[in-house]
PDB file of C-alpha atoms in Angstrom:
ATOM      1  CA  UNK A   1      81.059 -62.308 -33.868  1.00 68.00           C
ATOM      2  CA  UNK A   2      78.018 -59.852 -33.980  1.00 78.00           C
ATOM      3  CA  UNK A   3      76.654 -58.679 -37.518  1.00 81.00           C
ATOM      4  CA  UNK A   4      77.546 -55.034 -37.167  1.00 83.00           C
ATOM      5  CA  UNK A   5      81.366 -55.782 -35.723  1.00 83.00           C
ATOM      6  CA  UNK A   6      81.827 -58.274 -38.704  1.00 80.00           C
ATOM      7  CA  UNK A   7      80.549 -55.263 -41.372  1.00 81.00           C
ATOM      8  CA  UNK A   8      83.134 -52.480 -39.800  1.00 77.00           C
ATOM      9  CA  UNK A   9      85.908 -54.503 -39.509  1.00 77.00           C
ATOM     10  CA  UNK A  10      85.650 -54.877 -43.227  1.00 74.00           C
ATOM     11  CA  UNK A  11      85.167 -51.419 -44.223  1.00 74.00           C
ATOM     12  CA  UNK A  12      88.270 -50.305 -41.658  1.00 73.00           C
ATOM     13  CA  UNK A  13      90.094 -53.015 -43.874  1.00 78.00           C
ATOM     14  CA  UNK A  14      89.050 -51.544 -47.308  1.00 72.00           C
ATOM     15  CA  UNK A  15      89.637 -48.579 -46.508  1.00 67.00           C
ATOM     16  CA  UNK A  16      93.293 -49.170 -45.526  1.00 71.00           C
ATOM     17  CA  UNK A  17      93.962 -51.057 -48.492  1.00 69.00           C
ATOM     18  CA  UNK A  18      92.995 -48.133 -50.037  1.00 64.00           C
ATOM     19  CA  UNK A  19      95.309 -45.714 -48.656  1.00 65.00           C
ATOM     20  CA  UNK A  20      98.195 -48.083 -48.572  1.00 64.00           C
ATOM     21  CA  UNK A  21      97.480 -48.961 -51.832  1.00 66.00           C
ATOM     22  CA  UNK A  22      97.803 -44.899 -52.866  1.00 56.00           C
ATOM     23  CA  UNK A  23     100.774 -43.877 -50.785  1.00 62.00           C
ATOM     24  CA  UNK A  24     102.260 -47.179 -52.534  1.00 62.00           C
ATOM     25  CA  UNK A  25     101.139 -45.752 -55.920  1.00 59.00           C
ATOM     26  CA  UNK A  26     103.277 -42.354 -55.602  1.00 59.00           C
ATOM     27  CA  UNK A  27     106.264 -43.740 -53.740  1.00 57.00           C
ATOM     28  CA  UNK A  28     106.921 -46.179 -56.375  1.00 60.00           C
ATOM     29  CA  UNK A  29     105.266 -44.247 -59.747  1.00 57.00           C
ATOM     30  CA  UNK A  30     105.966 -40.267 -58.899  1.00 58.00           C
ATOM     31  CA  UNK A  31     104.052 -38.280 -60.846  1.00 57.00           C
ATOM     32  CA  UNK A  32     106.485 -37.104 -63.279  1.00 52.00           C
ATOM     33  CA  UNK A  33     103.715 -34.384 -65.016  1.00 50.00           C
ATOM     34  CA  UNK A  34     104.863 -31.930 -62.532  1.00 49.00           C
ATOM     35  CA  UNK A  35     107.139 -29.229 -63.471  1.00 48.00           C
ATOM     36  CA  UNK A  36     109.017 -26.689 -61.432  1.00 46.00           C
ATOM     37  CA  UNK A  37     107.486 -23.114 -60.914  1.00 48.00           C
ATOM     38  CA  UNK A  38     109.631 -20.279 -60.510  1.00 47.00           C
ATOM     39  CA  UNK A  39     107.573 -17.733 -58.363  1.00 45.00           C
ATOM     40  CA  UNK A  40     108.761 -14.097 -58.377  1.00 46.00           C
ATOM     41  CA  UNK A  41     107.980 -12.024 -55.528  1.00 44.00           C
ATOM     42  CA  UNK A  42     107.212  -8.404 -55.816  1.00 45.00           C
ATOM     43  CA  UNK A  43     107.780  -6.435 -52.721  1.00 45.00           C
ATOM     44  CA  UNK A  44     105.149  -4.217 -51.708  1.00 45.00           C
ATOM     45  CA  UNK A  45     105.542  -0.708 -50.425  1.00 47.00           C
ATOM     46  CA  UNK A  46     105.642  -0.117 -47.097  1.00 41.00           C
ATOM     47  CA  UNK A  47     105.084   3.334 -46.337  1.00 42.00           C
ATOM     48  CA  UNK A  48     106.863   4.367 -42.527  1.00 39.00           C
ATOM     49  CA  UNK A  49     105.091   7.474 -40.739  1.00 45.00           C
ATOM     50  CA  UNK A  50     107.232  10.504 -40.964  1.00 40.00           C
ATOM     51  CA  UNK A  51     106.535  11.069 -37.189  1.00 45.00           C
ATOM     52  CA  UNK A  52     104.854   9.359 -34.092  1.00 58.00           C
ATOM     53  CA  UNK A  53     101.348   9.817 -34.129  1.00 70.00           C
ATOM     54  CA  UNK A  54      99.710  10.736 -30.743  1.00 79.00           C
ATOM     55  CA  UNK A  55      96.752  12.202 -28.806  1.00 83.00           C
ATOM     56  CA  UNK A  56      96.376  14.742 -25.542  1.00 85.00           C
ATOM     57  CA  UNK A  57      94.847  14.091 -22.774  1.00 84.00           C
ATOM     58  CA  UNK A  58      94.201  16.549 -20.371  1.00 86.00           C
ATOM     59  CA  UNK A  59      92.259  17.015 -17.067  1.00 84.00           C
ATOM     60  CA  UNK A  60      91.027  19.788 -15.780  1.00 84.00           C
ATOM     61  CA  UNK A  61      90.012  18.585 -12.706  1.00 84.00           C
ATOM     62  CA  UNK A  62      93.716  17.256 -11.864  1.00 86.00           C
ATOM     63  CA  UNK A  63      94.906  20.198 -13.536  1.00 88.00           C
ATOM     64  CA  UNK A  64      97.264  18.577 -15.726  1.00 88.00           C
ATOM     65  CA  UNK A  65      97.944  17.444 -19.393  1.00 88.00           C
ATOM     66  CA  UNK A  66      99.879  15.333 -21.466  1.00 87.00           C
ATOM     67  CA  UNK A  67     100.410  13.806 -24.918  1.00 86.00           C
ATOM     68  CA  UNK A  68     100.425   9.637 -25.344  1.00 85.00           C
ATOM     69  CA  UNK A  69     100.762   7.341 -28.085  1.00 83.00           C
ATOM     70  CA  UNK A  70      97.648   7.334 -29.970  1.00 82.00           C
ATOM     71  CA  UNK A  71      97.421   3.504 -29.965  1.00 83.00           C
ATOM     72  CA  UNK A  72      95.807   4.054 -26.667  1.00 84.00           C
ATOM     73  CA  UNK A  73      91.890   5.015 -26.451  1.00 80.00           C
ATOM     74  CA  UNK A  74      89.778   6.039 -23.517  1.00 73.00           C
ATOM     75  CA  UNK A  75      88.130   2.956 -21.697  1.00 70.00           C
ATOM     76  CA  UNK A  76      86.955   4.523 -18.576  1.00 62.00           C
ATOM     77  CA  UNK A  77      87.156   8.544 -17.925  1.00 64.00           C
ATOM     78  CA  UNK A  78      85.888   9.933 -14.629  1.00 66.00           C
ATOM     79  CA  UNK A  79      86.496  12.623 -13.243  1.00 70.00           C
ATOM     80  CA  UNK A  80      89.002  12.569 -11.559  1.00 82.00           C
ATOM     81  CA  UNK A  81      90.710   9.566 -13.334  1.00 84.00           C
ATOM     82  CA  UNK A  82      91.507   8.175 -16.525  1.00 86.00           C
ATOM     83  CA  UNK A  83      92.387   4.482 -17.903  1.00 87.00           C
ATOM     84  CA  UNK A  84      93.284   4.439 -21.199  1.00 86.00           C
ATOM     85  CA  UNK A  85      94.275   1.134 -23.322  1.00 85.00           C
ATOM     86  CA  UNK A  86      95.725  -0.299 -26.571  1.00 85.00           C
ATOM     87  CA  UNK A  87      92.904  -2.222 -28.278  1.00 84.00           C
ATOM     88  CA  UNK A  88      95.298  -4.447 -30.224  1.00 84.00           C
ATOM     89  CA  UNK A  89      98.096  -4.710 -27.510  1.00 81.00           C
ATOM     90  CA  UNK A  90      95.906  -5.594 -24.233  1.00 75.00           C
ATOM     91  CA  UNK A  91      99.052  -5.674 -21.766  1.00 77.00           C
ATOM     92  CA  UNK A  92      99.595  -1.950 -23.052  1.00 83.00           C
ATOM     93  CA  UNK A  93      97.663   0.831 -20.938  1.00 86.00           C
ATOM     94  CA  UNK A  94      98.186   4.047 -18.914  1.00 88.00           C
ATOM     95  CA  UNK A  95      96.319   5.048 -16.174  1.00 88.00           C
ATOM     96  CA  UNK A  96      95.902   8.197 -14.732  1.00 89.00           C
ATOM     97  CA  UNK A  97      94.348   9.770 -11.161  1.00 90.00           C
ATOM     98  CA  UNK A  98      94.273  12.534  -8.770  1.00 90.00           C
ATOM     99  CA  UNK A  99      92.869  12.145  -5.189  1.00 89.00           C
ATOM    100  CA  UNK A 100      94.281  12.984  -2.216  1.00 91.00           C
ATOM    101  CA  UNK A 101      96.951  11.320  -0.086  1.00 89.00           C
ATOM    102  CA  UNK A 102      97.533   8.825  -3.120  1.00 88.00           C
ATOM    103  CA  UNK A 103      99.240   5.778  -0.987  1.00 88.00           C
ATOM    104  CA  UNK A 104     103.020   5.228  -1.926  1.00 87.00           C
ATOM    105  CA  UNK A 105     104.166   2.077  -3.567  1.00 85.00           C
ATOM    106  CA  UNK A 106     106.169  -0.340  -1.513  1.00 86.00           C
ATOM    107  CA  UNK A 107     109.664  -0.301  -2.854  1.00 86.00           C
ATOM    108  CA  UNK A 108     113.243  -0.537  -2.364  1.00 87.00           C
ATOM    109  CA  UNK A 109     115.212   2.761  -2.716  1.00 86.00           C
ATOM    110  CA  UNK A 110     117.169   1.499  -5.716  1.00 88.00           C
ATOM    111  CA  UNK A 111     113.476   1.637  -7.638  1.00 89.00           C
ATOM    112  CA  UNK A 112     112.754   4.960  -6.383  1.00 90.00           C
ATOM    113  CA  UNK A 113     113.421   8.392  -8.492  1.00 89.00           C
ATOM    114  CA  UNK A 114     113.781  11.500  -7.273  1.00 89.00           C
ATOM    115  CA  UNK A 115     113.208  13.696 -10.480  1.00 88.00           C
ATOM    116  CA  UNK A 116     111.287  16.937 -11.548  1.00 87.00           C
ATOM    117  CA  UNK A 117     108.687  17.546 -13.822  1.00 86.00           C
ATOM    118  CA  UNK A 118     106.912  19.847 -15.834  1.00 80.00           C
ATOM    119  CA  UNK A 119     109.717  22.364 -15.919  1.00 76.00           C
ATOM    120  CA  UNK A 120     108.446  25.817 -17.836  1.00 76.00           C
ATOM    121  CA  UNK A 121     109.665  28.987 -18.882  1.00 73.00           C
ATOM    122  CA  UNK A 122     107.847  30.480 -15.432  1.00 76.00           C
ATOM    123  CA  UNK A 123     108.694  27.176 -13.468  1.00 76.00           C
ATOM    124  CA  UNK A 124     112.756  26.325 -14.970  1.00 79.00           C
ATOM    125  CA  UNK A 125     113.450  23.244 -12.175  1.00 83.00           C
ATOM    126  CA  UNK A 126     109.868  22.209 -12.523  1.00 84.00           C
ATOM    127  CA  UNK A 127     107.933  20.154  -9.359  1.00 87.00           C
ATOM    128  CA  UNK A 128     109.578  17.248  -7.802  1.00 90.00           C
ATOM    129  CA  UNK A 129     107.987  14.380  -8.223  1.00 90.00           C
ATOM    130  CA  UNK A 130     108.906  10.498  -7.328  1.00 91.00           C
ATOM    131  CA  UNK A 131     108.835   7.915  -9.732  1.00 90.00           C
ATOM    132  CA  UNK A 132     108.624   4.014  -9.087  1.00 90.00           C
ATOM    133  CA  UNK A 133     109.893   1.205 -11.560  1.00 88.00           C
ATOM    134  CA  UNK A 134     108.509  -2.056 -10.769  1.00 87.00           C
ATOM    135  CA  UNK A 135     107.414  -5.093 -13.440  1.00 82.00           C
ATOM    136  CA  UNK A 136     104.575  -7.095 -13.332  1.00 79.00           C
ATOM    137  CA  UNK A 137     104.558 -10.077 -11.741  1.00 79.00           C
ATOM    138  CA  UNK A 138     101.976 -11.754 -14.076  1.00 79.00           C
ATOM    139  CA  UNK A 139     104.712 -11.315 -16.811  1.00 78.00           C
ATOM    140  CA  UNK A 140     106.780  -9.440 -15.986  1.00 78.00           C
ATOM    141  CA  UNK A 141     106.231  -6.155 -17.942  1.00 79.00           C
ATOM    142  CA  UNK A 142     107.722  -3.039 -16.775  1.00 83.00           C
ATOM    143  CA  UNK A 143     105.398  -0.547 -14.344  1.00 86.00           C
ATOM    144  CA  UNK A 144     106.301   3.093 -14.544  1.00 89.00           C
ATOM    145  CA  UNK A 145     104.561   5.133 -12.486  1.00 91.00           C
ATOM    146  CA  UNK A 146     104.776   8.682 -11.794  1.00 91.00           C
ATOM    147  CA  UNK A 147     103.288  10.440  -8.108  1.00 92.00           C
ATOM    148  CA  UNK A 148     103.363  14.022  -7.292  1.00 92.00           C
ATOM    149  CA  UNK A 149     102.001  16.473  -5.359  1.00 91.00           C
ATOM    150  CA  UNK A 150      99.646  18.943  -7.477  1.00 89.00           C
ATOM    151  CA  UNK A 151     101.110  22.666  -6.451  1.00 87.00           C
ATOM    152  CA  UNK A 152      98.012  24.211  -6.841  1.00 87.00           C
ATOM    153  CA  UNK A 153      95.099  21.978  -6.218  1.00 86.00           C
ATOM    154  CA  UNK A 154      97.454  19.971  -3.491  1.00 85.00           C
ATOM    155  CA  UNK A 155      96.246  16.657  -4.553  1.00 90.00           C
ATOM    156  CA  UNK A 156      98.559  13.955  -5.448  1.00 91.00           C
ATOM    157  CA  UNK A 157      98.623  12.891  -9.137  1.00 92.00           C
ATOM    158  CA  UNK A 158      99.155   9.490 -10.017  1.00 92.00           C
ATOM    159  CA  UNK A 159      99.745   8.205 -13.580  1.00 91.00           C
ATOM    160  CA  UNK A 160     101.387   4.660 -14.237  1.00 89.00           C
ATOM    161  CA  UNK A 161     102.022   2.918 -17.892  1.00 87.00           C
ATOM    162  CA  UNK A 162     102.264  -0.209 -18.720  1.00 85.00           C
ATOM    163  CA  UNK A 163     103.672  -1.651 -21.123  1.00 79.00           C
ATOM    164  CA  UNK A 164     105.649   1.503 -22.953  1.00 78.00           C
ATOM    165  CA  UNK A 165     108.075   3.918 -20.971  1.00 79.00           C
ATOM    166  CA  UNK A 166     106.857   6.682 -18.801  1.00 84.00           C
ATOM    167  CA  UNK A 167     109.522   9.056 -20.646  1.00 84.00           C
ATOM    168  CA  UNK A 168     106.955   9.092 -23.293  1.00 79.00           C
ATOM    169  CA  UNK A 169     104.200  11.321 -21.430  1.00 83.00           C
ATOM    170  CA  UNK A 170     106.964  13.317 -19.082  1.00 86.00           C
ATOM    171  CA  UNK A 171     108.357  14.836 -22.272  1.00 85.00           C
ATOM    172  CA  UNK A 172     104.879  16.591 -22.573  1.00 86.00           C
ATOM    173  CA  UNK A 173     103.480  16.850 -18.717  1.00 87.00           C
ATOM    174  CA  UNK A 174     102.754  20.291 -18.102  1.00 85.00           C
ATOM    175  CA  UNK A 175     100.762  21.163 -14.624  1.00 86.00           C
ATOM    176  CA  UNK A 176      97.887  23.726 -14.938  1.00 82.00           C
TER     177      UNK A 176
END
């Protein structure tokens, strides 16, 4: 047997010896110097926010505006468009655009609404508006999204979260 193989073969034999020899040690002798330690737990505050805290966004070149949760910041604002995301959350995020002709989403009628939006004091039924529920089908997280045709500008406006429930931002849509 080479020189080397002999020499490793007897320091991977001392060295289990050696750990045998110590989980022998405290199976058989347990150190009895231990005592028990009563730990007391103090709670710590937690301090709940009196209301939800959140931003506006508005566009004036889609002519419209809305509040969102302020977990969300800007990532990419053009003109006419808007993504906005949750730093912490990535699979949170609302996005937002105005073009014309916005195509439709592919959908069966049972995941189709027919609802109005943006109702006012001067406007009382508000503009109709269609609204799409899908999921994704990476994980299946719920898709709102919202499409309607601007009444003054007569582009369509698109805005679809992800993530959190459209409800959220129609509560506050108004159209400019």
């Amino acid at each position: 047997m080479p020189r080397n193989t002999f020499i490793f073969l007897c320091f991977l034999s001392v060295l289990a010896a050696l750990v045998v020899g110590v989980n022998i040690r405290s199976y058989l002798w347990p150190d009895q110097t231990q005592t028990a330690q009563i730990i007391t737990a103090t709670p710590t505050p937690v301090t709940l926010p009196s209301e939800k805290k959140i931003s506006t966004f508005k566009s004036v070149d889609c002519g419209i505006s809305f509040s969102y949760p302020a977990s969300l910041t800007e990532k990419q604002e053009a003109t006419k468009s808007a993504i906005l995301l949750n730093p912490v959350d990535k699979s949170m995020s609302l996005l937002m655009a105005c073009q014309k002709d916005i195509p439709r989403p592919p959908l069966v009628a049972g995941k189709i609404d027919s609802i109005n939006i943006a109702s006012s004091s001067a406007n009382p039924i508000g503009y109709p508006a269609k609204r799409y529920h899908d999921s994704s089908q990476k994980d299946g997280s719920p898709i709102d999204t919202l499409i309607f045709a601007h009444p003054k500008n007569k582009m369509d406006v698109f805005i679809a979260t992800v993530g959190f429930p459209l409800d959220e931002i129609l509560t506050s849509l108004s159209v400019e």
